[in-house]
Amino acid sequence: MKKEILEELKRKCNSCYKCELGKTRNNIVFADGNPETAKAILIGEAPGENEDKTGTPFVGRAGKLLNEFLEKSGISRKDDLYIINTVKCRPPQNRVPTDSEKECCADYLIKQIETVNPNVLIFCGATALKSFYPKKIPISKIRGEVLELKIGGKIRKCIPIFHPSYLLRYHSLDEGSPRDLMLKDLRKIKSML
Ligand code: URA
């Protein structure tokens, strides 16, 4: 049932040219994961080069690091998560998607969220946080907090976490380091699934 609704939505996205990103994409990057079993939706920023080539989110360097962290925290990417981005098409030169590009994609995201109806929404990085959370607050100040936000007609538990691209720059595992905090946040999410 969920799969059919999402297949139909994917067909729509494949023929979407609402914004300029439609002109330069090779593939839309619709989602990854099992919508029937997913208990959380992870929302990243935007597809990069590898994602645009393959049509799958988080398959490049950041994606590999994300996979490592998921494994360490006991979250199954395949069964527990449904992964999407704030936009379905790659912005040129991997720039941050504009508000208007995100707005063009918003209805697709809402439909995915309503259909999968997860226990938790994970805002992975500042761009995803900004898309759904009105207050201007740095991700470092709010990560790991459970926010209750009305999204897709329902109050939903949402947790911001660091983006794995940020973690690529910090290797320390010391208490309070970005990687340490990421692991703590993911373990907290695991306990909410
Ligand atoms: N970064 C993202 O935010 N999303 C992807 O799909 C890949 C890299």
JSON list of C-alpha atoms in Angstrom, two decimals, residues 1-3 5-7 9 30-42 79-84 108-121 152 154 156:
[
{"chain": "A", "resi": 1, "resn": "MET", "atom": "CA", "xyz": [0.00, 0.00, 0.00]},
{"chain": "A", "resi": 2, "resn": "LYS", "atom": "CA", "xyz": [2.69, 2.51, 1.07]},
{"chain": "A", "resi": 3, "resn": "LYS", "atom": "CA", "xyz": [4.90, 1.25, -1.76]},
{"chain": "A", "resi": 5, "resn": "ILE", "atom": "CA", "xyz": [1.57, 5.48, -3.13]},
{"chain": "A", "resi": 6, "resn": "LEU", "atom": "CA", "xyz": [5.31, 6.19, -3.13]},
{"chain": "A", "resi": 7, "resn": "GLU", "atom": "CA", "xyz": [5.83, 4.66, -6.59]},
{"chain": "A", "resi": 9, "resn": "LEU", "atom": "CA", "xyz": [4.83, 9.96, -6.23]},
{"chain": "A", "resi": 30, "resn": "PHE", "atom": "CA", "xyz": [13.74, 9.90, -4.38]},
{"chain": "A", "resi": 31, "resn": "ALA", "atom": "CA", "xyz": [14.51, 7.85, -1.25]},
{"chain": "A", "resi": 32, "resn": "ASP", "atom": "CA", "xyz": [16.30, 4.85, 0.20]},
{"chain": "A", "resi": 33, "resn": "GLY", "atom": "CA", "xyz": [15.06, 2.32, 2.75]},
{"chain": "A", "resi": 34, "resn": "ASN", "atom": "CA", "xyz": [11.97, 0.25, 3.34]},
{"chain": "A", "resi": 35, "resn": "PRO", "atom": "CA", "xyz": [8.84, 2.43, 3.77]},
{"chain": "A", "resi": 36, "resn": "GLU", "atom": "CA", "xyz": [6.91, -0.50, 5.23]},
{"chain": "A", "resi": 37, "resn": "THR", "atom": "CA", "xyz": [9.33, -1.13, 8.12]},
{"chain": "A", "resi": 38, "resn": "ALA", "atom": "CA", "xyz": [11.02, 2.27, 8.61]},
{"chain": "A", "resi": 39, "resn": "LYS", "atom": "CA", "xyz": [10.49, 3.80, 12.04]},
{"chain": "A", "resi": 40, "resn": "ALA", "atom": "CA", "xyz": [12.40, 7.00, 11.32]},
{"chain": "A", "resi": 41, "resn": "ILE", "atom": "CA", "xyz": [12.83, 9.27, 8.32]},
{"chain": "A", "resi": 42, "resn": "LEU", "atom": "CA", "xyz": [16.26, 10.83, 7.99]},
{"chain": "A", "resi": 79, "resn": "ASP", "atom": "CA", "xyz": [14.98, -1.73, 7.77]},
{"chain": "A", "resi": 80, "resn": "ASP", "atom": "CA", "xyz": [14.74, 1.12, 10.32]},
{"chain": "A", "resi": 81, "resn": "LEU", "atom": "CA", "xyz": [15.24, 4.16, 8.10]},
{"chain": "A", "resi": 82, "resn": "TYR", "atom": "CA", "xyz": [13.69, 5.86, 5.13]},
{"chain": "A", "resi": 83, "resn": "ILE", "atom": "CA", "xyz": [16.19, 8.42, 3.81]},
{"chain": "A", "resi": 84, "resn": "ILE", "atom": "CA", "xyz": [15.32, 11.52, 1.82]},
{"chain": "A", "resi": 108, "resn": "TYR", "atom": "CA", "xyz": [6.78, 15.67, -2.17]},
{"chain": "A", "resi": 109, "resn": "LEU", "atom": "CA", "xyz": [8.50, 15.50, 1.22]},
{"chain": "A", "resi": 110, "resn": "ILE", "atom": "CA", "xyz": [5.24, 15.97, 3.12]},
{"chain": "A", "resi": 111, "resn": "LYS", "atom": "CA", "xyz": [3.60, 13.19, 1.10]},
{"chain": "A", "resi": 112, "resn": "GLN", "atom": "CA", "xyz": [6.55, 10.89, 1.86]},
{"chain": "A", "resi": 113, "resn": "ILE", "atom": "CA", "xyz": [6.37, 11.74, 5.58]},
{"chain": "A", "resi": 114, "resn": "GLU", "atom": "CA", "xyz": [2.59, 11.23, 5.73]},
{"chain": "A", "resi": 115, "resn": "THR", "atom": "CA", "xyz": [2.82, 7.94, 3.88]},
{"chain": "A", "resi": 116, "resn": "VAL", "atom": "CA", "xyz": [5.71, 6.42, 5.84]},
{"chain": "A", "resi": 117, "resn": "ASN", "atom": "CA", "xyz": [4.35, 7.98, 9.09]},
{"chain": "A", "resi": 118, "resn": "PRO", "atom": "CA", "xyz": [7.48, 7.29, 11.16]},
{"chain": "A", "resi": 119, "resn": "ASN", "atom": "CA", "xyz": [7.92, 7.60, 14.95]},
{"chain": "A", "resi": 120, "resn": "VAL", "atom": "CA", "xyz": [10.78, 10.06, 14.51]},
{"chain": "A", "resi": 121, "resn": "LEU", "atom": "CA", "xyz": [12.00, 12.59, 11.95]},
{"chain": "A", "resi": 152, "resn": "GLY", "atom": "CA", "xyz": [1.99, 16.76, 7.55]},
{"chain": "A", "resi": 154, "resn": "LYS", "atom": "CA", "xyz": [0.34, 15.76, 12.84]},
{"chain": "A", "resi": 156, "resn": "ARG", "atom": "CA", "xyz": [5.82, 14.67, 15.20]}
]
